[in-house]
Coordinates of C-alpha atoms and ligand atoms in Angstrom, one line a residue:
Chain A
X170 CA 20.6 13.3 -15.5
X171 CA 17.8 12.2 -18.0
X172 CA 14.2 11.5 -16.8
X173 CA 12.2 8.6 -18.2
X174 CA 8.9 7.9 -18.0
X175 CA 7.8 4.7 -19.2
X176 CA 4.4 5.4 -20.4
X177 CA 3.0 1.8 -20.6
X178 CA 3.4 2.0 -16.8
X179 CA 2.4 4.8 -16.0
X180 CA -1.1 5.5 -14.5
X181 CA -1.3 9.2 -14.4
X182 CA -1.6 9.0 -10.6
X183 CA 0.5 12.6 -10.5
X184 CA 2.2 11.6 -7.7
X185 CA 5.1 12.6 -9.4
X186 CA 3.6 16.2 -9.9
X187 CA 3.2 16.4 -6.0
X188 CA 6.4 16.3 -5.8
X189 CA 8.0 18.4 -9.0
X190 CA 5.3 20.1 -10.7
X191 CA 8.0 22.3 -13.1
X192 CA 9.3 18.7 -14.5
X193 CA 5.7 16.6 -14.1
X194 CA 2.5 17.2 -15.4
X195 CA -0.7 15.5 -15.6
X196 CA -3.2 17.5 -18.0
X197 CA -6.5 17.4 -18.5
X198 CA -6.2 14.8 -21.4
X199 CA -5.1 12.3 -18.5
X200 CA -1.6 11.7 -19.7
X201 CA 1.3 12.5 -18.4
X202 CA 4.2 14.8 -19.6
X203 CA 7.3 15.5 -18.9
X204 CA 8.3 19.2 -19.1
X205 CA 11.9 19.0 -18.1
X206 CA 13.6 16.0 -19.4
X207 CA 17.3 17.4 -18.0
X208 CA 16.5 18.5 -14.9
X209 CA 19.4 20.1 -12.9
X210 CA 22.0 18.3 -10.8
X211 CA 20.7 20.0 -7.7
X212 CA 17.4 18.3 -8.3
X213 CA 18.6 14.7 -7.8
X214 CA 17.0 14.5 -4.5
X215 CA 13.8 15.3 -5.6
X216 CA 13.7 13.0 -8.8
X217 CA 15.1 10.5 -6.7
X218 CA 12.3 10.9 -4.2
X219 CA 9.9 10.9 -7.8
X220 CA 11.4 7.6 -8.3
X221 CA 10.9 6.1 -4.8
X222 CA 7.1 7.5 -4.5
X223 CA 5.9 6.2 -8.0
X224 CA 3.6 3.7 -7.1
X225 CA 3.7 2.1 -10.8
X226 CA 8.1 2.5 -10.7
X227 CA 7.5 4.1 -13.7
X228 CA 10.1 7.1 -13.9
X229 CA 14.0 6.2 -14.3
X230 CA 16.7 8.5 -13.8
X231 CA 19.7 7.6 -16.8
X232 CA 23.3 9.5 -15.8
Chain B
X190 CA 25.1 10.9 15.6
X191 CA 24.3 7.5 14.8
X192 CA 27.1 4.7 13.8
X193 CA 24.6 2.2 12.4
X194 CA 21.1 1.6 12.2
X195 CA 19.4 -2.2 12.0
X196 CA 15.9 -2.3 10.0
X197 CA 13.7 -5.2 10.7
X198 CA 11.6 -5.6 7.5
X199 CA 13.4 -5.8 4.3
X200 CA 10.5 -5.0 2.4
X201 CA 8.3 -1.8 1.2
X202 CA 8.8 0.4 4.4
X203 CA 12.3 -0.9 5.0
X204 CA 14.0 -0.6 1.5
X205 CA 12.7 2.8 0.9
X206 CA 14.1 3.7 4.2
X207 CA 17.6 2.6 3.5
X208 CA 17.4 3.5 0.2
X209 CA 16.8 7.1 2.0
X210 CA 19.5 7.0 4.6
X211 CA 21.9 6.7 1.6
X212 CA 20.8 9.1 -0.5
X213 CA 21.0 11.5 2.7
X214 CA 24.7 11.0 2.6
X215 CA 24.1 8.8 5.7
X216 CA 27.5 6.5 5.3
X217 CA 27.8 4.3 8.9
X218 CA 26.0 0.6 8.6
X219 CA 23.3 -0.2 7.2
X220 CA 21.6 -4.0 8.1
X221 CA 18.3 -4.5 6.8
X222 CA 17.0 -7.9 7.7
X223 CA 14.1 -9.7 6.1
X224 CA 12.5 -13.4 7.0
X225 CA 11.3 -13.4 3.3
X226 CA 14.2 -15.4 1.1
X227 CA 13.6 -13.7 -2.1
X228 CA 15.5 -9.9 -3.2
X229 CA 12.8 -7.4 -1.8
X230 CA 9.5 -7.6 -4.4
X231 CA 6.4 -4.9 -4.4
X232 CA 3.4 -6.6 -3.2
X233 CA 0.4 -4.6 -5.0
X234 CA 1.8 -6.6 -8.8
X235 CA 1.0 -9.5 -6.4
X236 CA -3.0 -9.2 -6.9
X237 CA -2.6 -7.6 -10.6
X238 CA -0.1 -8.2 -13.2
X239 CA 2.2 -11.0 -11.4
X240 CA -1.3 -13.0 -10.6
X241 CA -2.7 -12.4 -13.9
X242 CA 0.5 -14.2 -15.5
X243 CA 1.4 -10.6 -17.7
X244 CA 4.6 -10.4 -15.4
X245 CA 7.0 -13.1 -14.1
X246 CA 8.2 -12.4 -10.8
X247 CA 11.4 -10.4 -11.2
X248 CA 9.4 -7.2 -12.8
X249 CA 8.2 -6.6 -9.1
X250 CA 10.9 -6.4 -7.5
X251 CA 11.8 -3.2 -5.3
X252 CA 15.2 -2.5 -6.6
X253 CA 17.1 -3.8 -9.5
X254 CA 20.2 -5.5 -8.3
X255 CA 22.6 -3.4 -9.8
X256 CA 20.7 0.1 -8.1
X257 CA 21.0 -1.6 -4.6
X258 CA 24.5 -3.2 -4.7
X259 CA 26.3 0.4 -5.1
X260 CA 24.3 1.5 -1.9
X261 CA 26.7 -1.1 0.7
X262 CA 23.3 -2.6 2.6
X263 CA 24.2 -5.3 4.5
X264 CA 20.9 -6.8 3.1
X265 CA 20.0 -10.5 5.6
X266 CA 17.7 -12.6 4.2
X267 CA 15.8 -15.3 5.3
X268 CA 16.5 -14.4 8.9
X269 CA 14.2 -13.9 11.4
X270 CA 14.1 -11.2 14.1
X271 CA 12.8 -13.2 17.2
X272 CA 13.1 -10.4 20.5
X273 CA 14.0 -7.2 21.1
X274 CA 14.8 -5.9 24.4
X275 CA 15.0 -1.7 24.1
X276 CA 16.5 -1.0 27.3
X277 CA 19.6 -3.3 26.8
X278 CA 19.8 -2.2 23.4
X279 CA 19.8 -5.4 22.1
X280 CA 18.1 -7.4 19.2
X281 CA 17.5 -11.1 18.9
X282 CA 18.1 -12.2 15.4
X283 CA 17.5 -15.8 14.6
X284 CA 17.6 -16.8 18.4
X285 CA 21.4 -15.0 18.7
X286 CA 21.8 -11.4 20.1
X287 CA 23.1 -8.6 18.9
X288 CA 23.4 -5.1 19.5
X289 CA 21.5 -2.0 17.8
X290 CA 22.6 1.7 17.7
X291 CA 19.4 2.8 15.8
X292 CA 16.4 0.4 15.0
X293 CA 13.4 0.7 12.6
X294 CA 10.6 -1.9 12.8
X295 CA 8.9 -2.4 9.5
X296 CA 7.6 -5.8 10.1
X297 CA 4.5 -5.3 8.1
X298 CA 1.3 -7.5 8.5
X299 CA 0.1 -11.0 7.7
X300 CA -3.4 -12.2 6.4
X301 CA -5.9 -13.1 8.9
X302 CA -6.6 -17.1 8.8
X303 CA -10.8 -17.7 8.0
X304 CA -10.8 -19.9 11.4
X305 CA -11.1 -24.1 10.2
X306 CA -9.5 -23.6 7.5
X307 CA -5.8 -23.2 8.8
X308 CA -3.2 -26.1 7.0
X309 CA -6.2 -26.4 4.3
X310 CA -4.7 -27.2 1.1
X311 CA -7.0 -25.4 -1.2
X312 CA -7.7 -22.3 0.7
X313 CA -5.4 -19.5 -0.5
X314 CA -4.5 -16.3 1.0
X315 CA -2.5 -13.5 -0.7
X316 CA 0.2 -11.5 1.0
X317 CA 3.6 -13.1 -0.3
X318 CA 5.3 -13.8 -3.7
X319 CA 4.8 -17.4 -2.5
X320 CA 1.1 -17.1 -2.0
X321 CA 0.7 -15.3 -5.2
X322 CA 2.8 -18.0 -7.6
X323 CA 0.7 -20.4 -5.5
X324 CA -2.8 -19.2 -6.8
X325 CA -2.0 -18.3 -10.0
X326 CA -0.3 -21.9 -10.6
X327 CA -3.6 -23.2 -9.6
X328 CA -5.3 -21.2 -11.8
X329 CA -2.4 -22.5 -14.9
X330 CA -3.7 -25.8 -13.8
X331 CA -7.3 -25.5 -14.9
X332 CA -9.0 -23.9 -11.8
X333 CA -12.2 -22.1 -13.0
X334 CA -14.4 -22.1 -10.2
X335 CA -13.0 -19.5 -7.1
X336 CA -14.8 -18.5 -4.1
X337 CA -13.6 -15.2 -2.4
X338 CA -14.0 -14.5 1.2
X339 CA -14.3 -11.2 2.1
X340 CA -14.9 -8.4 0.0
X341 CA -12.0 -6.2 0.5
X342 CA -9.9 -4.7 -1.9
X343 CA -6.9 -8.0 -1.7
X344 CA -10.2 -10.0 -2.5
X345 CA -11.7 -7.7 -4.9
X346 CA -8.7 -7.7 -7.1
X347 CA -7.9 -11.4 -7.3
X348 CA -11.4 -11.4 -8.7
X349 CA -11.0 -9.1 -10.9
X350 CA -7.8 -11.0 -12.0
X351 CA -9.5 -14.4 -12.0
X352 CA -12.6 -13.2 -14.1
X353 CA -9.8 -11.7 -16.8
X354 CA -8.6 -15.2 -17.1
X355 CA -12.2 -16.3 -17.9
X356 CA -13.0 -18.0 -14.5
X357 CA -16.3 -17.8 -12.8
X358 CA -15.9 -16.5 -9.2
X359 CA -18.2 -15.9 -6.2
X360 CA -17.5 -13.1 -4.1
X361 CA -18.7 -13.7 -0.1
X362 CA -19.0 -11.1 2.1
X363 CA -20.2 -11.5 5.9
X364 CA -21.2 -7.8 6.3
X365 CA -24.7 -6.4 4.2
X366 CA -22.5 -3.5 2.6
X367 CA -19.5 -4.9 0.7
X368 CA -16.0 -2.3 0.8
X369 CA -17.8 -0.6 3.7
X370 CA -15.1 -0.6 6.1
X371 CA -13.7 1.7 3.7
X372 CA -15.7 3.6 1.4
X373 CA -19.1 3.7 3.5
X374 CA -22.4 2.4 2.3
X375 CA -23.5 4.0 -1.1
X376 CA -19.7 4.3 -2.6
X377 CA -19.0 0.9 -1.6
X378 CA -22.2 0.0 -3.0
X379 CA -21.0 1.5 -6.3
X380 CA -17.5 -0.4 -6.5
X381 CA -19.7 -3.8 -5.8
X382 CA -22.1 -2.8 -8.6
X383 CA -18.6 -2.9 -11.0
X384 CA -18.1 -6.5 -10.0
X385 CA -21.4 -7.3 -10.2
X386 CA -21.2 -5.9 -14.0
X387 CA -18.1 -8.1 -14.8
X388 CA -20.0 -11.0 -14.0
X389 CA -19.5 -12.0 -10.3
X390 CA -21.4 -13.7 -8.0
X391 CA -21.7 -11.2 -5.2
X392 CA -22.8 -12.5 -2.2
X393 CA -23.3 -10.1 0.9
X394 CA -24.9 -10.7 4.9
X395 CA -23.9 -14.1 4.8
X396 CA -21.4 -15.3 6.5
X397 CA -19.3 -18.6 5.6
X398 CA -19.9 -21.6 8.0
X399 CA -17.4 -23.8 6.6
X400 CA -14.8 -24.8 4.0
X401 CA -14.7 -28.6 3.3
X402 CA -12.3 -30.5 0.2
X403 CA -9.5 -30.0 -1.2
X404 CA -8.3 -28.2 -4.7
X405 CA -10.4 -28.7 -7.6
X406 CA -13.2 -30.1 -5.3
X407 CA -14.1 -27.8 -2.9
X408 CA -17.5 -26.7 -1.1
X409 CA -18.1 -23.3 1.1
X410 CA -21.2 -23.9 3.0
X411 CA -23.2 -20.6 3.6
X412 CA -24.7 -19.3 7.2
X413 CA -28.2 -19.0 5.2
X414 CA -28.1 -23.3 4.2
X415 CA -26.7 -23.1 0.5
X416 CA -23.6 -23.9 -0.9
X417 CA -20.6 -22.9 -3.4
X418 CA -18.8 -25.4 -5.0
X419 CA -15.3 -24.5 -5.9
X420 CA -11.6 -25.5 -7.3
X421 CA -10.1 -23.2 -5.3
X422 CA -10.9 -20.6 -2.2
X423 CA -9.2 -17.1 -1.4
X424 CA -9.8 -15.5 1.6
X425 CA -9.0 -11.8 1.7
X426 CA -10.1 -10.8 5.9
X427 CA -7.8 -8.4 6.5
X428 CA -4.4 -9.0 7.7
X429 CA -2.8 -8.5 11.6
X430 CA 0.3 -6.4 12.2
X431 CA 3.6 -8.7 12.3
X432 CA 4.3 -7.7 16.5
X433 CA 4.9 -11.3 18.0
X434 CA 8.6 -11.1 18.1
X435 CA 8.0 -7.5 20.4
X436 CA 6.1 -9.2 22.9
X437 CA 8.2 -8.0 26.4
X438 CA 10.4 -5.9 24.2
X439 CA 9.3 -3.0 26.6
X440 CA 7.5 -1.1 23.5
X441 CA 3.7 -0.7 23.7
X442 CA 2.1 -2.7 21.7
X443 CA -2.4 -2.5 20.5
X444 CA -2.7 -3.5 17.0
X445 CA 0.6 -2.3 15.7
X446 CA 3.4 -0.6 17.6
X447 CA 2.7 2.3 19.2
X448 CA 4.6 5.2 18.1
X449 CA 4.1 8.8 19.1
X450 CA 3.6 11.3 16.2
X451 CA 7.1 11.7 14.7
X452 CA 7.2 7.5 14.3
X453 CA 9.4 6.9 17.8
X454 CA 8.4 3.8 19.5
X455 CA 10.6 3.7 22.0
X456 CA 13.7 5.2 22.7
X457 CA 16.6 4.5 19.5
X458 CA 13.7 2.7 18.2
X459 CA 11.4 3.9 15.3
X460 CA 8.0 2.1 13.9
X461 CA 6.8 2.3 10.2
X462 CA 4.3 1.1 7.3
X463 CA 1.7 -1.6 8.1
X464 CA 2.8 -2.0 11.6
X465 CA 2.9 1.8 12.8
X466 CA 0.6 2.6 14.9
X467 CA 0.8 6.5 15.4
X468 CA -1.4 9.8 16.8
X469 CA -2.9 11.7 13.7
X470 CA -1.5 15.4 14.9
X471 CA -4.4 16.9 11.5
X472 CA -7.1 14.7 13.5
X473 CA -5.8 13.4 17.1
X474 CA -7.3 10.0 15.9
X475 CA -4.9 7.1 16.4
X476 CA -3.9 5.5 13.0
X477 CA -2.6 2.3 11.8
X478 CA -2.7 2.3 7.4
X479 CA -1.7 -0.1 5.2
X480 CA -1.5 1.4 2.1
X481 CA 1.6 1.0 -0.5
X482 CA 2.3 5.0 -0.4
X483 CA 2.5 5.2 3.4
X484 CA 4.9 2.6 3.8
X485 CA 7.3 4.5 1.4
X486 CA 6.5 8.1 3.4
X487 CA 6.7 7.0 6.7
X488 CA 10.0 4.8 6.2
X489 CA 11.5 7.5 5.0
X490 CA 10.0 9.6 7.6
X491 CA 10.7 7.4 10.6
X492 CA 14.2 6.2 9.6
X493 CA 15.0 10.0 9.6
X494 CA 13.9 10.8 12.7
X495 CA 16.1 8.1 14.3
X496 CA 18.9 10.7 12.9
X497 CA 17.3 13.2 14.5
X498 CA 17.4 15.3 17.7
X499 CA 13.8 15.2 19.7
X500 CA 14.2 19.0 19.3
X501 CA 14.4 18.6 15.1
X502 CA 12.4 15.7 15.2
X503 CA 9.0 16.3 12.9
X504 CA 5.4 15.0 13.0
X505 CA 4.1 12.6 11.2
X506 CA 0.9 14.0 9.4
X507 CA 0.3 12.6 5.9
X508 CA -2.7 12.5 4.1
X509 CA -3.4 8.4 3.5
X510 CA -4.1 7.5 -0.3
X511 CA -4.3 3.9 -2.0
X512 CA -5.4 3.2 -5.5
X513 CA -6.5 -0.1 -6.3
X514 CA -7.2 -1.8 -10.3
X515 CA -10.3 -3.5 -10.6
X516 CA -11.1 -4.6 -14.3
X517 CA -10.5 -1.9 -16.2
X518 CA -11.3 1.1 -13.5
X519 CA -8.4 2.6 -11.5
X520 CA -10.1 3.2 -7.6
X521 CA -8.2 6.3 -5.6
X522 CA -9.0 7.4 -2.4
X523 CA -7.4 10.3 -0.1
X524 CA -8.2 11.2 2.8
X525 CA -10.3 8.7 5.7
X526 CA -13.6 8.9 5.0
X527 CA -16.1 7.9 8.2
X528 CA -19.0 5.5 7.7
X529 CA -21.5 8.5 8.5
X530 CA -20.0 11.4 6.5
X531 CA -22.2 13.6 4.0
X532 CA -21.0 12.1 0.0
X533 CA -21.0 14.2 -2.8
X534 CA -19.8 13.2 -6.7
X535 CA -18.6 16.4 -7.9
X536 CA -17.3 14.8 -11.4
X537 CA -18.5 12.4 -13.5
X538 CA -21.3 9.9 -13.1
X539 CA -21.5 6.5 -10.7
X540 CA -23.5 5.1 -13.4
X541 CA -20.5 4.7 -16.2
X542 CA -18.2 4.2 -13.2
X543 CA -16.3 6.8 -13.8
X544 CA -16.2 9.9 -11.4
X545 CA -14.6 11.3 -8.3
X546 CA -16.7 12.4 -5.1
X547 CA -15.9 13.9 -2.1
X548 CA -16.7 12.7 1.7
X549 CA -17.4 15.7 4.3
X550 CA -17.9 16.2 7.8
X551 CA -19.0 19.1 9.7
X552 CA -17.6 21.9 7.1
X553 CA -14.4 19.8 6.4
X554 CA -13.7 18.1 3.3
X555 CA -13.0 14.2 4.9
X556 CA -11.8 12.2 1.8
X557 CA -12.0 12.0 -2.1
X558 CA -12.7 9.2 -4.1
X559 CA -12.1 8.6 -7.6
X560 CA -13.2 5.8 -10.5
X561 CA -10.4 6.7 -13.4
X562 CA -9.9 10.0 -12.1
X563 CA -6.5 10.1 -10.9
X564 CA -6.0 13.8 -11.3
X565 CA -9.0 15.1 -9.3
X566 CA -8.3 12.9 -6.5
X567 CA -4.9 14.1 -6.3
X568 CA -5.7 17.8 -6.9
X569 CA -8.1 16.6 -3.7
X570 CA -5.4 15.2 -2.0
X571 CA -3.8 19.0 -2.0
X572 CA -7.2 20.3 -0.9
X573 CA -6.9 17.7 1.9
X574 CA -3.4 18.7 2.5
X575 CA -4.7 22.5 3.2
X576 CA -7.2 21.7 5.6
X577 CA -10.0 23.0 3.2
X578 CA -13.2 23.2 4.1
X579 CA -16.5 22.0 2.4
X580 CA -17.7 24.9 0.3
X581 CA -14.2 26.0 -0.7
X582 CA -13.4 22.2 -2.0
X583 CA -17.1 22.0 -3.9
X584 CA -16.0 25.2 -5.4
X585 CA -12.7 24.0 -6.6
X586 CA -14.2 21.0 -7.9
X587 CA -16.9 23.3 -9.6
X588 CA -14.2 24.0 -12.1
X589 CA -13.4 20.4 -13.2
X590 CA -16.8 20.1 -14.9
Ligands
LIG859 C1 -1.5 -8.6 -2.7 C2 -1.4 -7.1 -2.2 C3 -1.8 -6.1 -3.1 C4 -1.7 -4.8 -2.6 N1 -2.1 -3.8 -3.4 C5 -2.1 -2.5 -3.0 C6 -2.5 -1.4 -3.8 O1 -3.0 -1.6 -5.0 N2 -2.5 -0.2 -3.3 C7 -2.0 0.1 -2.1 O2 -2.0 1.3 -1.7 N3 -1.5 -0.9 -1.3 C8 -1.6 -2.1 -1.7 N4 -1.1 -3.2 -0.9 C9 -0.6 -2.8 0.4 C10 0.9 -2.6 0.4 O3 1.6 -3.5 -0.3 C11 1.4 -2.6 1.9 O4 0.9 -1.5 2.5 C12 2.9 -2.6 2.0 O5 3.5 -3.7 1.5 C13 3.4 -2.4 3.4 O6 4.8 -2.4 3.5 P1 5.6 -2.8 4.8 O7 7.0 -2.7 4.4 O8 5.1 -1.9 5.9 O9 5.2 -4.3 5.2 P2 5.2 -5.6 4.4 O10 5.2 -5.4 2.9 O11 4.2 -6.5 5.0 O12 6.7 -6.2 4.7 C14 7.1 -6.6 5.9 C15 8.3 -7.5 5.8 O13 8.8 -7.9 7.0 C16 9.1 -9.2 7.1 N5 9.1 -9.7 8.5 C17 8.0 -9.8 9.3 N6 8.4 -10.2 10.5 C18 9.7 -10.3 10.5 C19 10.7 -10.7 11.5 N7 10.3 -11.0 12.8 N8 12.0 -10.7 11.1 C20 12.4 -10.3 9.9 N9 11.5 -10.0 8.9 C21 10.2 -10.0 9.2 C22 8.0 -9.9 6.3 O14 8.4 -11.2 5.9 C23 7.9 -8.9 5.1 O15 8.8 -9.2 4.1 C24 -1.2 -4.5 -1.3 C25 -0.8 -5.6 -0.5 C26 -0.9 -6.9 -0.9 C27 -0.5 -8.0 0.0
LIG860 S1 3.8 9.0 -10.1 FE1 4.4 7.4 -11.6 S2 2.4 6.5 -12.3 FE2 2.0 8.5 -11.3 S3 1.9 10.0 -12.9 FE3 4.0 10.0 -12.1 S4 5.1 8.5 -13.4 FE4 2.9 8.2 -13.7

């Protein structure tokens, strides 16, 4: 499982970071990054929730 | 356990839902059913990029096809729930019944009609993909001049979109402070002072007395004796919770469907997004929101306590947030905020438009409000979350500086 953000969507809401704050990360410079690219198996619940909550349906899961 | 569960409302709430039940492993039937004909679109691209021509219609949609098919929704469009009768278990689809095992309502809401001006070409209002590609083919066509009726955020941002595309638009609101309802006085006043910097004609304590012509010739005649002409006329009122077909379904119904705090309407029968009407357990105050991320929340929320026991069943107690694009500034807000609470901007400046505040109320942080500051708001949002009070949040915010 791969996470995608794609960045010309993206608003820096930190939504995402509510929800997985090891994997998402909005810093101080406004953007956001993505600390864990691979996330575990086990965690396809929570991306999958990431994905769903988005308000811009910025983040993808690929595999 | 349940065998199948029927969702009225194939749209924000009701997607999300299903989408949900799946993903919980939840593998009996699944029928979402939606009056709308098209594949289930996001409504907020409606008022921003889909209206501004950047995006054709298909970037909105919920789901890409090929995510949904795998997931076995018996997906009904363009049918129409007409009755519901919970004792007997039964829905009317379409005028025919059927039986339900579990039901979730998420019928949504529908724009409030400016009163003489229903059936009048010309007049616009903007809820569906329809209304949208309506609008902005009028605007293709040449329209320059647009009056907006009401200045709430649906109205705010078709402004926003129509000044981008180099019309010139007048902005009518009936009540002296415009996004009041909302924001209260002074913030409000600050989000009208963006318009009124991007060039619009703001009008406020006037009301309209009547809307006369037809496209490209249109005139709003004002309470106070002067006149707008126009090609084309939005009216953004609010909108009215989509409860008609529940009328003697046995479920209470004021201004939404009445749930109780864990989303149950009635028994087998769950309520969510812009037709929930539920008991705030953080507050006790009784709630109806219609904002994007509580759709997604409390569909997933509701549709899983339909699953559930009364004994595991779980309250309902999010803290509402909406964000809305005006021009080039991004507006957040968390929390409700009450017309009367104390307003602090604890970042930035409302001068450059650019700044998040907080709302308070006896010792309790109430709301936060941001202008392009996403992060504070939602770093708010978790204060909000916590219950924290008024010093404790100014002295969190104290280190954003
Ligand atoms: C133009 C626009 C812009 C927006 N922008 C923002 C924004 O920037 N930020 C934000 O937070 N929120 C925004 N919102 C609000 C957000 O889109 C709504 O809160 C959300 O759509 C609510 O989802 P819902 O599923 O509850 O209801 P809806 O989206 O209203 O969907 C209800 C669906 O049920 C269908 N239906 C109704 N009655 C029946 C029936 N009897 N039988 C079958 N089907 C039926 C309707 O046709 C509709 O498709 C915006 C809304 C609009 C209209
Ligand atoms: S939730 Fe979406 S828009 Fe917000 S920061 Fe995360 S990826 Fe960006």
């Amino acid at each position: 499982m791969r996470i995608v953000v794609d960045y010309d969507l993206c608003e820096s809401n930190a939504i995402c970071m509510a929800i997985a704050p090891d994997v998402f990360e909005v810093r101080d410079d406004d953007f956001l990054y993505v600390l864990n690219e691979a996330p575990g198996e086990d965690r396809r619940g929570q991306m999958e929730e990431a994905v769903q909550r988005c308000p811009k349906q910025a983040i993808a899961i690929e595999g | 356990m349940r065998d199948s569960v029927t969702i009225v409302g194939a749209s924000l709430a009701g997607l999300r839902a299903a989408e949900t039940l799946r993903r919980d492993g939840f593998g009996g039937r699944i029928s979402l059913i939606g009056e709308e004909p098209h594949q289930p679109y996001d409504r907020p691209p409606l008022s921003k990029q889909v209206l501004a021509g950047d995006w054709e219609p298909e970037r909105a949609l919920l789901t890409p096809a090929e995510k949904l098919e795998p997931l076995g929704i018996d997906l009904r469009l363009g049918v129409r729930a007409t009755g519901l009768d919970v004792a007997a278990r039964q829905l009317e689809v379409d005028g025919v019944a059927e039986p339900f095992d579990g039901l979730l309502i998420a019928t949504g809401a529908r724009c409030r009609i400016l009163p003489g001006t229903e059936g009048l070409a010309g007049v616009h209002t903007l809820r569906t993909l329809d209304d949208c590609l309506a609008i902005r083919a009028a605007l293709d066509a040449g329209a320059d001049r647009m009056v907006v009726i009401g200045a709430g955020f649906i109205g705010a941002e078709v402004a926003s979109v129509a000044v981008g595309r180099g019309a010139s638009v007048t902005l009518v609101e009936a009540l002296p402070a415009p996004f009041a309802r909302l924001l209260g006085r002074e913030m409000g006043a600050v989000v009208a002072d963006v318009h009124v910097a991007n060039g619009v004609d703001l009008r406020c304590g006037v009301g309209v007395s009547s809307v006369v012509g037809g496209p490209g010739a249109m005139t709003v005649a004002m309470a106070d004796g002067s006149d707008v002409d126009a090609d084309l006329v939005v009216v953004g009122i609010g909108v009215v919770p989509n409860t008609g077909w529940l009328e003697g379904s046995g479920l209470t119904l004021d201004d939404g469907v009445v749930c109780d705090a864990t989303c149950l309407a009635g028994p087998n029968v769950v309520a969510a997004g812009d037709v929930a009407r539920w008991t705030d357990p953080r507050t006790g105050e009784s709630m109806r929101v219609e904002h994007w991320d509580n759709a997604v929340e409390q569909g997933r929320h509701a549709v899983r306590r339909l699953l559930a026991t009364d004994e595991e069943a779980e309250v309902y107690a999010p803290v509402p947030w909406f964000w809305s694009d005006q021009y080039d500034r991004k507006i957040q807000l968390a929390g409700r905020p009450h017309p009367d609470d104390e307003v602090r901007v604890v970042d930035g400046s409302t001068d450059e438009h650019r700044f998040a505040a907080f709302y308070g109320r006896r010792g309790q942080l109430t709301a936060v409000l941001g202008m392009n500051r996403p992060r504070q708001v939602m770093q708010g949002r978790g204060l909000l979350e916590q219950g924290a009070g008024w010093d404790d949040a100014l002295a969190v915010a104290a280190g954003w500086g």
